[in-house]
C-alpha positions as a Markdown table, in Angstrom:
| # | Residue | x | y | z |
|---|---|---|---|---|
| 1 | Met | 0.1 | 0.0 | 0.0 |
| 2 | Tyr | 1.2 | 3.6 | -0.8 |
| 3 | Asp | 0.9 | 6.4 | 1.5 |
| 4 | Gln | -0.9 | 9.2 | -0.2 |
| 5 | Pro | 0.8 | 12.4 | -0.1 |
| 6 | Arg | -0.9 | 14.8 | 2.5 |
| 7 | Pro | -2.5 | 18.0 | 1.0 |
| 8 | Asp | -1.1 | 20.3 | 3.4 |
| 9 | Arg | 2.5 | 19.0 | 2.9 |
| 10 | Pro | 4.9 | 21.2 | 0.6 |
| 11 | Thr | 6.8 | 19.3 | -2.0 |
| 12 | Thr | 10.6 | 18.8 | -1.5 |
| 13 | Ala | 12.4 | 22.1 | -1.7 |
| 14 | Met | 15.7 | 20.9 | -2.8 |
| 15 | Thr | 17.3 | 18.2 | -4.8 |
| 16 | Phe | 19.7 | 15.5 | -3.2 |
| 17 | Asp | 22.6 | 17.3 | -4.8 |
| 18 | Gln | 21.5 | 20.7 | -3.3 |
| 19 | Met | 20.9 | 19.0 | 0.1 |
| 20 | Leu | 24.6 | 17.9 | 0.1 |
| 21 | Glu | 25.8 | 21.1 | -0.7 |
| 22 | Arg | 23.9 | 22.6 | 2.1 |
| 23 | Val | 25.3 | 19.9 | 4.4 |
| 24 | Arg | 28.7 | 20.5 | 3.1 |
| 25 | Tyr | 28.4 | 24.2 | 4.0 |
| 26 | Glu | 26.9 | 23.5 | 7.3 |
| 27 | Gly | 29.5 | 21.0 | 8.3 |
| 28 | Ala | 32.5 | 22.8 | 6.5 |
| 29 | Tyr | 33.2 | 19.4 | 4.8 |
| 30 | Pro | 36.1 | 19.6 | 2.5 |
| 31 | Thr | 34.4 | 17.4 | -0.2 |
| 32 | Arg | 30.8 | 16.6 | -1.4 |
| 33 | Glu | 31.7 | 12.8 | -0.7 |
| 34 | Arg | 32.3 | 13.5 | 3.0 |
| 35 | Ala | 28.9 | 15.6 | 3.1 |
| 36 | Glu | 27.2 | 12.5 | 1.5 |
| 37 | Glu | 28.8 | 10.1 | 4.0 |
| 38 | Ala | 27.5 | 12.3 | 6.7 |
| 39 | Val | 24.0 | 12.6 | 5.4 |
| 40 | Arg | 23.6 | 8.9 | 4.7 |
| 41 | Thr | 24.9 | 7.7 | 8.3 |
| 42 | Val | 22.9 | 10.5 | 10.1 |
| 43 | Leu | 19.8 | 9.8 | 8.2 |
| 44 | Ala | 20.1 | 6.0 | 8.7 |
| 45 | Ala | 20.4 | 6.5 | 12.5 |
| 46 | Leu | 17.5 | 8.8 | 12.5 |
| 47 | Gly | 15.5 | 6.2 | 10.6 |
| 48 | Arg | 16.2 | 3.9 | 13.4 |
| 49 | Gln | 14.5 | 6.4 | 15.9 |
| 50 | Val | 11.6 | 8.1 | 14.1 |
| 51 | Thr | 8.5 | 5.9 | 13.6 |
| 52 | Gly | 4.8 | 6.4 | 12.5 |
| 53 | Asp | 3.3 | 9.3 | 10.6 |
| 54 | Glu | 6.3 | 11.5 | 11.6 |
| 55 | Arg | 8.4 | 8.9 | 9.7 |
| 56 | Val | 6.5 | 9.0 | 6.5 |
| 57 | Asp | 5.9 | 12.9 | 6.4 |
| 58 | Leu | 9.6 | 13.4 | 7.2 |
| 59 | Ala | 10.6 | 10.9 | 4.3 |
| 60 | Gln | 8.0 | 12.9 | 2.0 |
| 61 | Cys | 9.9 | 16.1 | 2.8 |
| 62 | Leu | 13.4 | 14.8 | 1.8 |
| 63 | Pro | 14.9 | 14.3 | -1.6 |
| 64 | Val | 14.2 | 10.8 | -2.8 |
| 65 | Glu | 17.7 | 9.5 | -2.2 |
| 66 | Ala | 17.7 | 10.8 | 1.4 |
| 67 | Ala | 14.1 | 9.5 | 2.0 |
| 68 | Leu | 15.2 | 6.1 | 0.9 |
| 69 | Thr | 18.1 | 6.0 | 3.4 |
| 70 | Leu | 15.8 | 7.1 | 6.3 |
| 71 | Thr | 13.1 | 4.6 | 5.5 |
| 72 | Ala | 15.3 | 1.6 | 4.7 |
| 73 | Gln | 16.1 | 1.3 | 8.4 |
| 74 | Ile | 14.1 | -0.9 | 10.8 |
| 75 | Pro | 13.1 | 1.2 | 13.9 |
| 76 | Asp | 14.9 | 0.3 | 16.9 |
| 77 | Ile | 13.0 | -1.0 | 19.9 |
| 78 | Glu | 15.3 | 0.9 | 22.4 |
| 79 | Arg | 14.6 | 4.5 | 22.4 |
| 80 | Leu | 18.1 | 6.3 | 22.5 |
| 81 | Thr | 18.5 | 9.8 | 24.3 |
| 82 | Gly | 20.2 | 12.4 | 22.2 |
| 83 | Trp | 23.4 | 11.7 | 23.6 |
| 84 | Gly | 22.6 | 7.8 | 23.0 |
| 85 | Phe | 22.0 | 8.7 | 19.5 |
| 86 | Val | 25.3 | 10.3 | 18.9 |
| 87 | Lys | 27.3 | 7.5 | 20.7 |
| 88 | Asp | 25.6 | 5.0 | 18.7 |
| 89 | Leu | 26.4 | 6.7 | 15.6 |
| 90 | Ala | 30.0 | 7.2 | 16.5 |
| 91 | Ala | 30.1 | 3.4 | 17.4 |
| 92 | Arg | 28.5 | 2.3 | 14.0 |
| 93 | Thr | 30.8 | 4.6 | 11.9 |
| 94 | Gly | 34.1 | 4.4 | 14.0 |
| 95 | Val | 34.4 | 8.1 | 14.5 |
| 96 | Ser | 34.7 | 10.0 | 17.7 |
| 97 | Pro | 31.7 | 11.2 | 19.6 |
| 98 | Ala | 32.8 | 14.7 | 18.6 |
| 99 | Ile | 32.7 | 14.0 | 15.0 |
| 100 | Ala | 29.4 | 12.1 | 15.3 |
| 101 | Arg | 27.8 | 15.1 | 16.9 |
| 102 | Trp | 29.2 | 17.5 | 14.3 |
| 103 | Asp | 27.9 | 15.3 | 11.5 |
| 104 | Thr | 24.4 | 15.1 | 13.5 |
| 105 | Gly | 24.3 | 18.8 | 13.6 |
| 106 | Ala | 25.2 | 19.5 | 10.1 |
| 107 | Val | 22.8 | 17.0 | 8.8 |
| 108 | Leu | 19.9 | 17.8 | 11.1 |
| 109 | Ala | 20.1 | 21.4 | 10.4 |
| 110 | Thr | 19.3 | 20.8 | 7.0 |
| 111 | Val | 16.5 | 18.3 | 7.7 |
| 112 | Thr | 15.0 | 21.1 | 10.0 |
| 113 | Val | 14.8 | 23.4 | 6.9 |
| 114 | Leu | 13.1 | 20.6 | 4.8 |
| 115 | Ala | 10.8 | 19.7 | 7.4 |
| 116 | Gly | 9.6 | 23.1 | 8.5 |
| 117 | Pro | 8.4 | 24.0 | 11.9 |
| 118 | Asp | 5.1 | 22.1 | 12.3 |
| 119 | Leu | 6.6 | 18.7 | 11.1 |
| 120 | Leu | 9.8 | 19.3 | 13.3 |
| 121 | Ala | 7.6 | 19.8 | 16.4 |
| 122 | Arg | 5.7 | 16.6 | 15.7 |
| 123 | Val | 9.1 | 14.8 | 15.3 |
| 124 | Leu | 10.6 | 16.1 | 18.3 |
| 125 | His | 7.3 | 15.4 | 20.3 |
| 126 | Arg | 7.8 | 11.6 | 19.5 |
| 127 | Leu | 11.5 | 11.6 | 20.4 |
| 128 | Pro | 13.0 | 12.0 | 23.9 |
| 129 | Asp | 13.4 | 15.7 | 25.0 |
| 130 | Asp | 17.2 | 16.1 | 24.6 |
| 131 | Tyr | 16.8 | 15.5 | 20.5 |
| 132 | Ala | 15.9 | 19.2 | 20.1 |
| 133 | Leu | 19.4 | 20.4 | 20.6 |
| 134 | Leu | 20.5 | 18.0 | 17.9 |
| 135 | Phe | 18.1 | 19.7 | 15.4 |
| 136 | Gly | 19.5 | 23.2 | 16.6 |
| 137 | Gln | 16.4 | 24.0 | 18.5 |
| 138 | Ala | 15.7 | 25.2 | 22.1 |
| 139 | Gln | 14.2 | 22.7 | 24.4 |
| 140 | Leu | 10.8 | 24.0 | 25.0 |
| 141 | Arg | 9.3 | 21.1 | 26.8 |
| 142 | Arg | 9.4 | 21.0 | 30.5 |
| 143 | Pro | 10.2 | 17.7 | 32.3 |
| 144 | Gln | 7.3 | 15.9 | 33.8 |
| 145 | His | 7.4 | 16.0 | 37.7 |
| 146 | Ala | 5.8 | 13.2 | 39.8 |
| 147 | Ala | 3.0 | 14.3 | 42.0 |
| 148 | Ala | 4.0 | 14.6 | 45.5 |
């Protein structure tokens, strides 16, 4: 079954090449290939965390090549925190957590632009609180306190 595009969803605003150039700029990567590596690894990691309608809608915002990377992943049962996301990405790619965090920021800054504020808010609502910072957003939700 194919998901029907949602009527209020904008069409993809950039091609994959444009996305790579934007990520290359955001991450100050020396080559397009390095930017593409960051895009593919970060979107694969994100695809293991985002589920439901948000996953479908996010894929619709991305260029086809990026959407396929996101949706090719089977969502993990374990929900990672934002720091856990970075550590997992570092372990899977064999880079330091600092480089994994840099890559995450460069890619997710571009995803933020493509998704727009409404979808981004929905995605962040489905993820643990500390993901907002990975997307370059202020943490707006307050922690839940147990009733005394």
